[in-house]
Amino acid sequence: MEKKIINVLIVEDSLTAQSLLKGILAGDPGFNLLGVAANGAEAVSAVARLKPDVVSMDIYMPVMDGLEATRQIMRQSPVPIVIVSSQYQTNDLAMSFSILKAGALTILPRPVGPTHPDYLQSIRSYRNTLRMMAGIKVLPQRADSGSVTQKSRSETEAKIASSSRTEKHDIVAIGASAGGPMALQTILNQIPANYPLPILIVQHIDASFAEGFCSWLNTTSGIPVSIARDREKIVPGHAYLPPGDSHLGLISEGIISVNHDPPETNLRPSVNHLFRSVAEVYGNKSITILLSGMGADGAKEMMQLKKCGSFTIAQDESSSLVHGMPGEAIRLGAACMVASPDEIVKQILKK
């Protein structure tokens, strides 16, 4: 069966970067370059006109930047968007995560030039990411999509303090991929400082951006978010992410495992790994959540968690940018509940 040619739109104002990206695509017959937009306004028009399979999006451009271009594209002509960013610039990181919140699927470090020792690895990563993202069906975003709901901390804390927990849960585990950052931000923003459970999170993201992602979540989270350390003791009211290119799991109750075991279905970190570990250590004392994401990472393991008594929640389709992972969990019957991020927060605060 003949492979489908992937039609790409490059959005980039730098002539040097344009030349580099065009050359990378030209070197692979599986890609067809539809065109190059030199700014965000040109990109919005080109996407509507050319209907690409995937967009390679720069961040800072004249006329209209990548953030506003992504917002408009995702409202008017939804298409998979990959942010191509410099991982070394703090401002680029902040803007990159804002673009993810606006509906882009993932962030990728800008490929290095041909004289760099990592050139072949970087072009392989760029092509593979575009190839994977091109097959994703993305949903239109509302004008206010990605906005973080601001809640009264004291009001929410009072509700937790006065609520009776009818079930005993000791940990929350969350898996997310494409579209997950904005759902995670919404959830963490509404969790108060006195939340009684630790939260372990696996978000598929390029290893270069793991620490930047953690810092970005901290800007609006109601609880501290940190990069986990192997054998670290977890504490209530704290969220943990794995370091880049590392699995996150548990050694025993209250003790984190960070390891470099082989990737699972080409993913490290893997939601499979986290959920399996949670099932083994906490079983029915856990709350497990699958958010927006491509593929099926974590879905079968969520089914096992449900069977052992975990309270399992899958994000609903209408609020998901990509309904692959939660959709597969729902198809398998692995979700005790299907809900939006705002409703997910209400549920886990009751538990």
Tab-separated table of C-alpha atoms in Angstrom:
chain	number	residue	atom	x	y	z
A	1	MET	CA	0.000	0.000	0.000
A	2	GLU	CA	1.433	3.341	-1.085
A	3	LYS	CA	2.175	5.803	1.705
A	4	LYS	CA	0.238	9.045	1.703
A	5	ILE	CA	2.310	12.104	0.851
A	6	ILE	CA	2.198	14.622	3.730
A	7	ASN	CA	1.478	18.197	2.678
A	8	VAL	CA	3.311	20.727	4.845
A	9	LEU	CA	3.073	24.479	5.314
A	10	ILE	CA	6.164	26.140	6.810
A	11	VAL	CA	5.552	29.333	8.791
A	12	GLU	CA	8.900	31.076	9.332
A	13	ASP	CA	10.147	34.629	8.778
A	14	SER	CA	13.884	33.893	8.812
A	15	LEU	CA	15.223	33.179	5.319
A	16	THR	CA	17.997	31.040	6.805
A	17	ALA	CA	15.534	28.931	8.795
A	18	GLN	CA	13.223	28.706	5.768
A	19	SER	CA	16.068	27.342	3.678
A	20	LEU	CA	17.011	24.800	6.365
A	21	LEU	CA	13.456	23.492	6.835
A	22	LYS	CA	12.753	23.396	3.107
A	23	GLY	CA	15.930	21.366	2.574
A	24	ILE	CA	14.963	18.905	5.316
A	25	LEU	CA	11.563	18.274	3.725
A	26	ALA	CA	13.015	18.100	0.209
A	27	GLY	CA	15.286	15.270	1.376
A	28	ASP	CA	12.317	12.997	2.114
A	29	PRO	CA	9.934	11.990	-0.718
A	30	GLY	CA	7.185	11.429	1.845
A	31	PHE	CA	6.689	15.184	2.206
A	32	ASN	CA	5.327	17.808	-0.165
A	33	LEU	CA	5.973	21.468	0.677
A	34	LEU	CA	2.790	23.383	-0.134
A	35	GLY	CA	4.307	26.762	0.625
A	36	VAL	CA	6.078	29.068	3.056
A	37	ALA	CA	4.367	31.824	5.053
A	38	ALA	CA	6.620	34.621	6.325
A	39	ASN	CA	4.300	35.695	9.153
A	40	GLY	CA	1.230	34.597	11.062
A	41	ALA	CA	-1.250	36.551	8.946
A	42	GLU	CA	0.029	34.831	5.798
A	43	ALA	CA	-0.224	31.511	7.646
A	44	VAL	CA	-3.901	31.973	8.533
A	45	SER	CA	-4.716	32.734	4.895
A	46	ALA	CA	-2.521	29.915	3.535
A	47	VAL	CA	-4.028	27.260	5.811
A	48	ALA	CA	-7.556	28.152	4.682
A	49	ARG	CA	-6.486	28.160	1.031
A	50	LEU	CA	-4.029	25.257	0.827
A	51	LYS	CA	-5.442	22.929	3.516
A	52	PRO	CA	-2.117	21.378	4.627
A	53	ASP	CA	-1.896	18.133	6.585
A	54	VAL	CA	0.398	19.761	9.141
A	55	VAL	CA	1.889	23.211	9.882
A	56	SER	CA	5.446	23.893	11.068
A	57	MET	CA	4.967	27.102	13.115
A	58	ASP	CA	7.580	29.678	14.126
A	59	ILE	CA	6.985	31.780	17.258
A	60	TYR	CA	8.153	35.366	16.828
A	61	MET	CA	7.271	36.902	13.453
A	62	PRO	CA	6.300	40.338	12.117
A	63	VAL	CA	2.656	41.326	11.483
A	64	MET	CA	1.262	38.392	13.522
A	65	ASP	CA	3.147	36.028	15.846
A	66	GLY	CA	2.730	32.272	16.147
A	67	LEU	CA	0.409	32.546	19.147
A	68	GLU	CA	-2.251	34.645	17.427
A	69	ALA	CA	-1.860	32.692	14.187
A	70	THR	CA	-2.474	29.422	16.046
A	71	ARG	CA	-5.526	30.861	17.794
A	72	GLN	CA	-7.067	31.977	14.519
A	73	ILE	CA	-6.211	28.770	12.641
A	74	MET	CA	-7.645	26.549	15.378
A	75	ARG	CA	-10.904	28.513	15.405
A	76	GLN	CA	-11.334	28.849	11.635
A	77	SER	CA	-9.520	25.980	9.865
A	78	PRO	CA	-8.270	23.470	12.476
A	79	VAL	CA	-5.128	21.630	11.427
A	80	PRO	CA	-2.269	19.925	13.309
A	81	ILE	CA	0.303	22.579	14.281
A	82	VAL	CA	3.850	21.838	15.449
A	83	ILE	CA	5.712	24.657	17.186
A	84	VAL	CA	9.353	24.888	16.140
A	85	SER	CA	11.193	26.662	18.939
A	86	SER	CA	14.595	27.370	20.369
A	87	GLN	CA	14.754	25.430	23.633
A	88	TYR	CA	17.417	27.713	25.037
A	89	GLN	CA	15.481	30.971	25.232
A	90	THR	CA	13.275	31.507	28.297
A	91	ASN	CA	10.958	33.848	26.404
A	92	ASP	CA	10.555	31.281	23.629
A	93	LEU	CA	9.576	28.646	26.204
A	94	ALA	CA	6.896	30.858	27.765
A	95	MET	CA	5.452	31.727	24.364
A	96	SER	CA	5.677	28.085	23.216
A	97	PHE	CA	3.492	26.862	26.058
A	98	SER	CA	1.015	29.664	25.415
A	99	ILE	CA	0.772	28.410	21.823
A	100	LEU	CA	0.184	24.870	23.099
A	101	LYS	CA	-2.660	26.246	25.199
A	102	ALA	CA	-4.063	27.871	22.050
A	103	GLY	CA	-4.282	24.484	20.330
A	104	ALA	CA	-0.883	23.518	18.870
A	105	LEU	CA	-0.100	19.822	19.323
A	106	THR	CA	3.515	19.791	20.402
A	107	ILE	CA	6.786	21.736	20.664
A	108	LEU	CA	9.913	20.734	18.783
A	109	PRO	CA	13.416	22.203	19.059
A	110	ARG	CA	14.432	23.941	15.844
A	111	PRO	CA	16.658	21.583	13.807
A	112	VAL	CA	20.341	22.429	13.875
A	113	GLY	CA	22.432	23.165	10.772
A	114	PRO	CA	24.328	20.607	8.657
A	115	THR	CA	27.659	21.317	10.380
A	116	HIS	CA	26.305	20.480	13.838
A	117	PRO	CA	27.064	16.966	15.195
A	118	ASP	CA	23.354	16.473	16.039
A	119	TYR	CA	22.127	17.450	12.570
A	120	LEU	CA	20.981	13.980	11.448
A	121	GLN	CA	19.219	13.332	14.756
A	122	SER	CA	17.473	16.713	14.667
A	123	ILE	CA	16.185	16.349	11.099
A	124	ARG	CA	14.971	12.835	11.867
A	125	SER	CA	13.070	14.169	14.880
A	126	TYR	CA	11.577	17.017	12.819
A	127	ARG	CA	10.377	14.723	10.026
A	128	ASN	CA	9.058	12.054	12.419
A	129	THR	CA	7.127	14.624	14.460
A	130	LEU	CA	5.504	16.156	11.384
A	131	ARG	CA	4.662	12.668	10.109
A	132	MET	CA	3.019	11.635	13.403
A	133	MET	CA	1.096	14.856	13.911
A	134	ALA	CA	-0.179	14.997	10.317
A	135	GLY	CA	-2.465	12.042	10.952
A	136	ILE	CA	-4.223	13.563	13.958
A	137	LYS	CA	-7.778	14.796	13.752
A	138	VAL	CA	-7.943	18.053	15.695
A	139	LEU	CA	-11.126	19.684	16.905
A	140	PRO	CA	-12.047	23.384	16.536
A	141	GLN	CA	-11.178	25.536	19.526
A	142	ARG	CA	-13.535	28.057	21.099
A	143	ALA	CA	-12.509	31.693	21.292
A	144	ASP	CA	-11.827	31.285	25.005
A	145	SER	CA	-10.166	27.890	24.637
A	146	GLY	CA	-7.328	27.263	27.022
A	147	SER	CA	-8.276	30.012	29.429
A	148	VAL	CA	-7.582	29.048	33.005
A	149	THR	CA	-10.538	29.387	35.299
A	150	GLN	CA	-9.659	31.403	38.370
A	151	LYS	CA	-11.306	30.087	41.526
A	152	SER	CA	-11.382	31.440	45.046
A	153	ARG	CA	-8.698	29.421	46.851
A	154	SER	CA	-10.238	29.947	50.305
A	155	GLU	CA	-13.665	28.881	49.061
A	156	THR	CA	-12.329	25.697	47.470
A	157	GLU	CA	-10.125	24.893	50.470
A	158	ALA	CA	-13.124	25.257	52.762
A	159	LYS	CA	-15.068	22.781	50.625
A	160	ILE	CA	-12.255	20.242	50.941
A	161	ALA	CA	-11.921	20.745	54.672
A	162	SER	CA	-15.639	20.241	55.246
A	163	SER	CA	-16.218	17.404	52.762
A	164	SER	CA	-16.450	13.817	53.935
A	165	ARG	CA	-14.352	11.459	51.841
A	166	THR	CA	-16.469	8.348	51.437
A	167	GLU	CA	-13.688	6.500	49.623
A	168	LYS	CA	-10.052	6.189	50.632
A	169	HIS	CA	-7.651	7.436	47.987
A	170	ASP	CA	-3.962	8.115	48.522
A	171	ILE	CA	-2.680	9.263	45.131
A	172	VAL	CA	-3.710	10.828	41.793
A	173	ALA	CA	-2.001	9.806	38.526
A	174	ILE	CA	-2.548	11.720	35.282
A	175	GLY	CA	-1.505	10.852	31.724
A	176	ALA	CA	-1.616	13.352	28.848
A	177	SER	CA	-0.221	13.960	25.384
A	178	ALA	CA	-1.153	16.303	22.520
A	179	GLY	CA	-3.656	18.839	23.827
A	180	GLY	CA	-2.871	17.845	27.406
A	181	PRO	CA	-1.022	20.968	28.608
A	182	MET	CA	-4.101	23.202	28.593
A	183	ALA	CA	-6.184	20.540	30.364
A	184	LEU	CA	-3.450	20.053	32.959
A	185	GLN	CA	-3.179	23.787	33.519
A	186	THR	CA	-6.945	24.032	34.030
A	187	ILE	CA	-6.917	21.194	36.568
A	188	LEU	CA	-3.853	22.287	38.554
A	189	ASN	CA	-5.058	25.885	38.718
A	190	GLN	CA	-8.144	24.802	40.658
A	191	ILE	CA	-6.464	22.474	43.156
A	192	PRO	CA	-5.974	24.287	46.478
A	193	ALA	CA	-2.836	24.296	48.591
A	194	ASN	CA	-4.378	22.009	51.223
A	195	TYR	CA	-5.245	19.233	48.759
A	196	PRO	CA	-4.528	16.008	50.670
A	197	LEU	CA	-3.106	13.848	47.854
A	198	PRO	CA	0.125	13.866	45.817
A	199	ILE	CA	-0.255	13.983	42.016
A	200	LEU	CA	2.005	12.175	39.525
A	201	ILE	CA	1.865	13.425	35.927
A	202	VAL	CA	3.186	12.053	32.651
A	203	GLN	CA	2.884	14.513	29.757
A	204	HIS	CA	4.397	13.519	26.403
A	205	ILE	CA	6.729	16.383	25.518
A	206	ASP	CA	10.140	16.755	23.892
A	207	ALA	CA	12.837	16.155	26.505
A	208	SER	CA	14.307	19.608	25.877
A	209	PHE	CA	11.168	21.234	27.233
A	210	ALA	CA	10.466	19.152	30.363
A	211	GLU	CA	11.834	21.701	32.826
A	212	GLY	CA	10.299	24.631	30.946
A	213	PHE	CA	6.920	22.881	30.984
A	214	CYS	CA	7.193	22.373	34.731
A	215	SER	CA	8.014	26.066	35.235
A	216	TRP	CA	5.083	27.084	33.024
A	217	LEU	CA	2.618	24.957	35.007
A	218	ASN	CA	3.904	26.528	38.227
A	219	THR	CA	2.899	29.995	37.020
A	220	THR	CA	-0.805	29.207	37.500
A	221	SER	CA	-0.929	26.018	39.580
A	222	GLY	CA	-2.567	26.112	43.005
A	223	ILE	CA	0.016	23.590	44.267
A	224	PRO	CA	3.774	23.260	43.701
A	225	VAL	CA	4.855	21.358	40.588
A	226	SER	CA	8.369	19.937	40.408
A	227	ILE	CA	10.599	17.599	38.424
A	228	ALA	CA	10.732	14.302	40.318
A	229	ARG	CA	13.932	12.737	41.632
A	230	ASP	CA	14.490	9.001	41.889
A	231	ARG	CA	13.573	7.661	45.353
A	232	GLU	CA	12.068	11.003	46.320
A	233	LYS	CA	9.359	10.863	48.983
A	234	ILE	CA	6.088	12.296	47.661
A	235	VAL	CA	4.051	14.688	49.795
A	236	PRO	CA	0.372	15.736	49.758
A	237	GLY	CA	-0.574	18.814	47.768
A	238	HIS	CA	2.385	18.517	45.394
A	239	ALA	CA	2.538	17.523	41.708
A	240	TYR	CA	5.473	15.675	40.133
A	241	LEU	CA	6.657	15.415	36.514
A	242	PRO	CA	9.461	13.172	35.207
A	243	PRO	CA	12.725	14.634	33.923
A	244	GLY	CA	13.072	14.686	30.134
A	245	ASP	CA	13.327	11.258	28.486
A	246	SER	CA	12.618	9.411	31.769
A	247	HIS	CA	9.870	7.138	33.013
A	248	LEU	CA	7.968	8.080	36.172
A	249	GLY	CA	6.636	5.420	38.521
A	250	LEU	CA	6.683	4.194	42.107
A	251	ILE	CA	9.060	1.985	44.082
A	252	SER	CA	6.658	1.623	47.006
A	253	GLU	CA	3.947	3.668	48.699
A	254	GLY	CA	5.148	7.256	48.884
A	255	ILE	CA	8.463	6.678	47.058
A	256	ILE	CA	8.999	7.765	43.426
A	257	SER	CA	10.877	5.846	40.760
A	258	VAL	CA	12.583	7.785	37.954
A	259	ASN	CA	14.277	5.456	35.487
A	260	HIS	CA	15.530	4.961	31.940
A	261	ASP	CA	13.904	1.621	31.252
A	262	PRO	CA	13.301	1.069	27.508
A	263	PRO	CA	10.600	3.219	25.864
A	264	GLU	CA	7.124	1.671	25.752
A	265	THR	CA	5.438	1.997	22.341
A	266	ASN	CA	8.299	4.386	21.490
A	267	LEU	CA	7.465	6.632	24.450
A	268	ARG	CA	9.579	7.663	27.425
A	269	PRO	CA	7.995	8.840	29.652
A	270	SER	CA	5.106	6.459	29.162
A	271	VAL	CA	1.642	6.622	30.740
A	272	ASN	CA	1.593	2.798	30.511
A	273	HIS	CA	4.609	2.705	32.829
A	274	LEU	CA	3.105	5.157	35.339
A	275	PHE	CA	-0.336	3.539	35.462
A	276	ARG	CA	1.066	0.015	35.772
A	277	SER	CA	3.234	1.151	38.669
A	278	VAL	CA	0.285	2.875	40.359
A	279	ALA	CA	-1.810	-0.296	40.001
A	280	GLU	CA	0.922	-2.404	41.586
A	281	VAL	CA	1.602	-0.063	44.512
A	282	TYR	CA	-1.711	1.669	45.245
A	283	GLY	CA	-4.407	-0.307	43.418
A	284	ASN	CA	-7.868	0.745	44.585
A	285	LYS	CA	-6.426	3.616	46.637
A	286	SER	CA	-5.709	5.583	43.445
A	287	ILE	CA	-7.462	8.076	41.177
A	288	THR	CA	-6.260	7.795	37.571
A	289	ILE	CA	-6.981	10.247	34.754
A	290	LEU	CA	-6.370	10.195	30.978
A	291	LEU	CA	-6.406	13.562	29.248
A	292	SER	CA	-6.242	14.688	25.616
A	293	GLY	CA	-3.628	12.897	23.542
A	294	MET	CA	-2.845	10.940	20.407
A	295	GLY	CA	-2.542	7.165	20.356
A	296	ALA	CA	-3.554	4.787	23.129
A	297	ASP	CA	-0.866	5.196	25.815
A	298	GLY	CA	-2.331	4.279	29.206
A	299	ALA	CA	-5.721	3.026	27.993
A	300	LYS	CA	-5.201	-0.724	28.624
A	301	GLU	CA	-3.480	0.003	31.920
A	302	MET	CA	-6.451	2.177	32.925
A	303	MET	CA	-8.676	-0.831	32.287
A	304	GLN	CA	-6.566	-2.865	34.716
A	305	LEU	CA	-6.719	-0.029	37.238
A	306	LYS	CA	-10.491	0.076	37.010
A	307	LYS	CA	-10.657	-3.684	37.553
A	308	CYS	CA	-8.587	-3.380	40.719
A	309	GLY	CA	-10.840	-0.609	42.059
A	310	SER	CA	-9.139	2.639	41.009
A	311	PHE	CA	-11.452	5.573	40.315
A	312	THR	CA	-10.754	6.216	36.618
A	313	ILE	CA	-11.652	9.305	34.578
A	314	ALA	CA	-11.241	9.978	30.831
A	315	GLN	CA	-11.476	13.464	29.328
A	316	ASP	CA	-14.551	13.937	27.151
A	317	GLU	CA	-14.305	14.451	23.400
A	318	SER	CA	-15.783	17.957	23.281
A	319	SER	CA	-13.053	19.380	25.554
A	320	SER	CA	-10.168	17.336	24.074
A	321	LEU	CA	-7.960	18.709	21.340
A	322	VAL	CA	-7.127	15.093	20.402
A	323	HIS	CA	-9.369	12.322	21.709
A	324	GLY	CA	-7.045	9.379	21.020
A	325	MET	CA	-5.900	8.265	24.484
A	326	PRO	CA	-9.079	9.045	26.454
A	327	GLY	CA	-11.207	7.846	23.539
A	328	GLU	CA	-9.475	4.460	23.556
A	329	ALA	CA	-9.956	4.168	27.314
A	330	ILE	CA	-13.674	4.893	26.883
A	331	ARG	CA	-13.901	2.351	24.036
A	332	LEU	CA	-12.382	-0.308	26.285
A	333	GLY	CA	-14.794	0.514	29.106
A	334	ALA	CA	-11.878	1.625	31.289
A	335	ALA	CA	-13.375	4.916	32.497
A	336	CYS	CA	-15.609	5.093	35.560
A	337	MET	CA	-16.416	8.638	34.423
A	338	VAL	CA	-16.060	10.779	31.266
A	339	ALA	CA	-15.697	14.489	31.988
A	340	SER	CA	-14.222	17.864	31.023
A	341	PRO	CA	-11.172	19.201	32.923
A	342	ASP	CA	-13.384	21.480	35.044
A	343	GLU	CA	-15.612	18.547	36.002
A	344	ILE	CA	-12.565	16.343	36.616
A	345	VAL	CA	-11.381	18.847	39.238
A	346	LYS	CA	-14.752	18.738	41.000
A	347	GLN	CA	-14.590	14.953	41.118
A	348	ILE	CA	-11.071	14.613	42.470
A	349	LEU	CA	-11.732	17.250	45.134
A	350	LYS	CA	-14.583	15.068	46.406
A	351	LYS	CA	-12.426	11.987	46.694
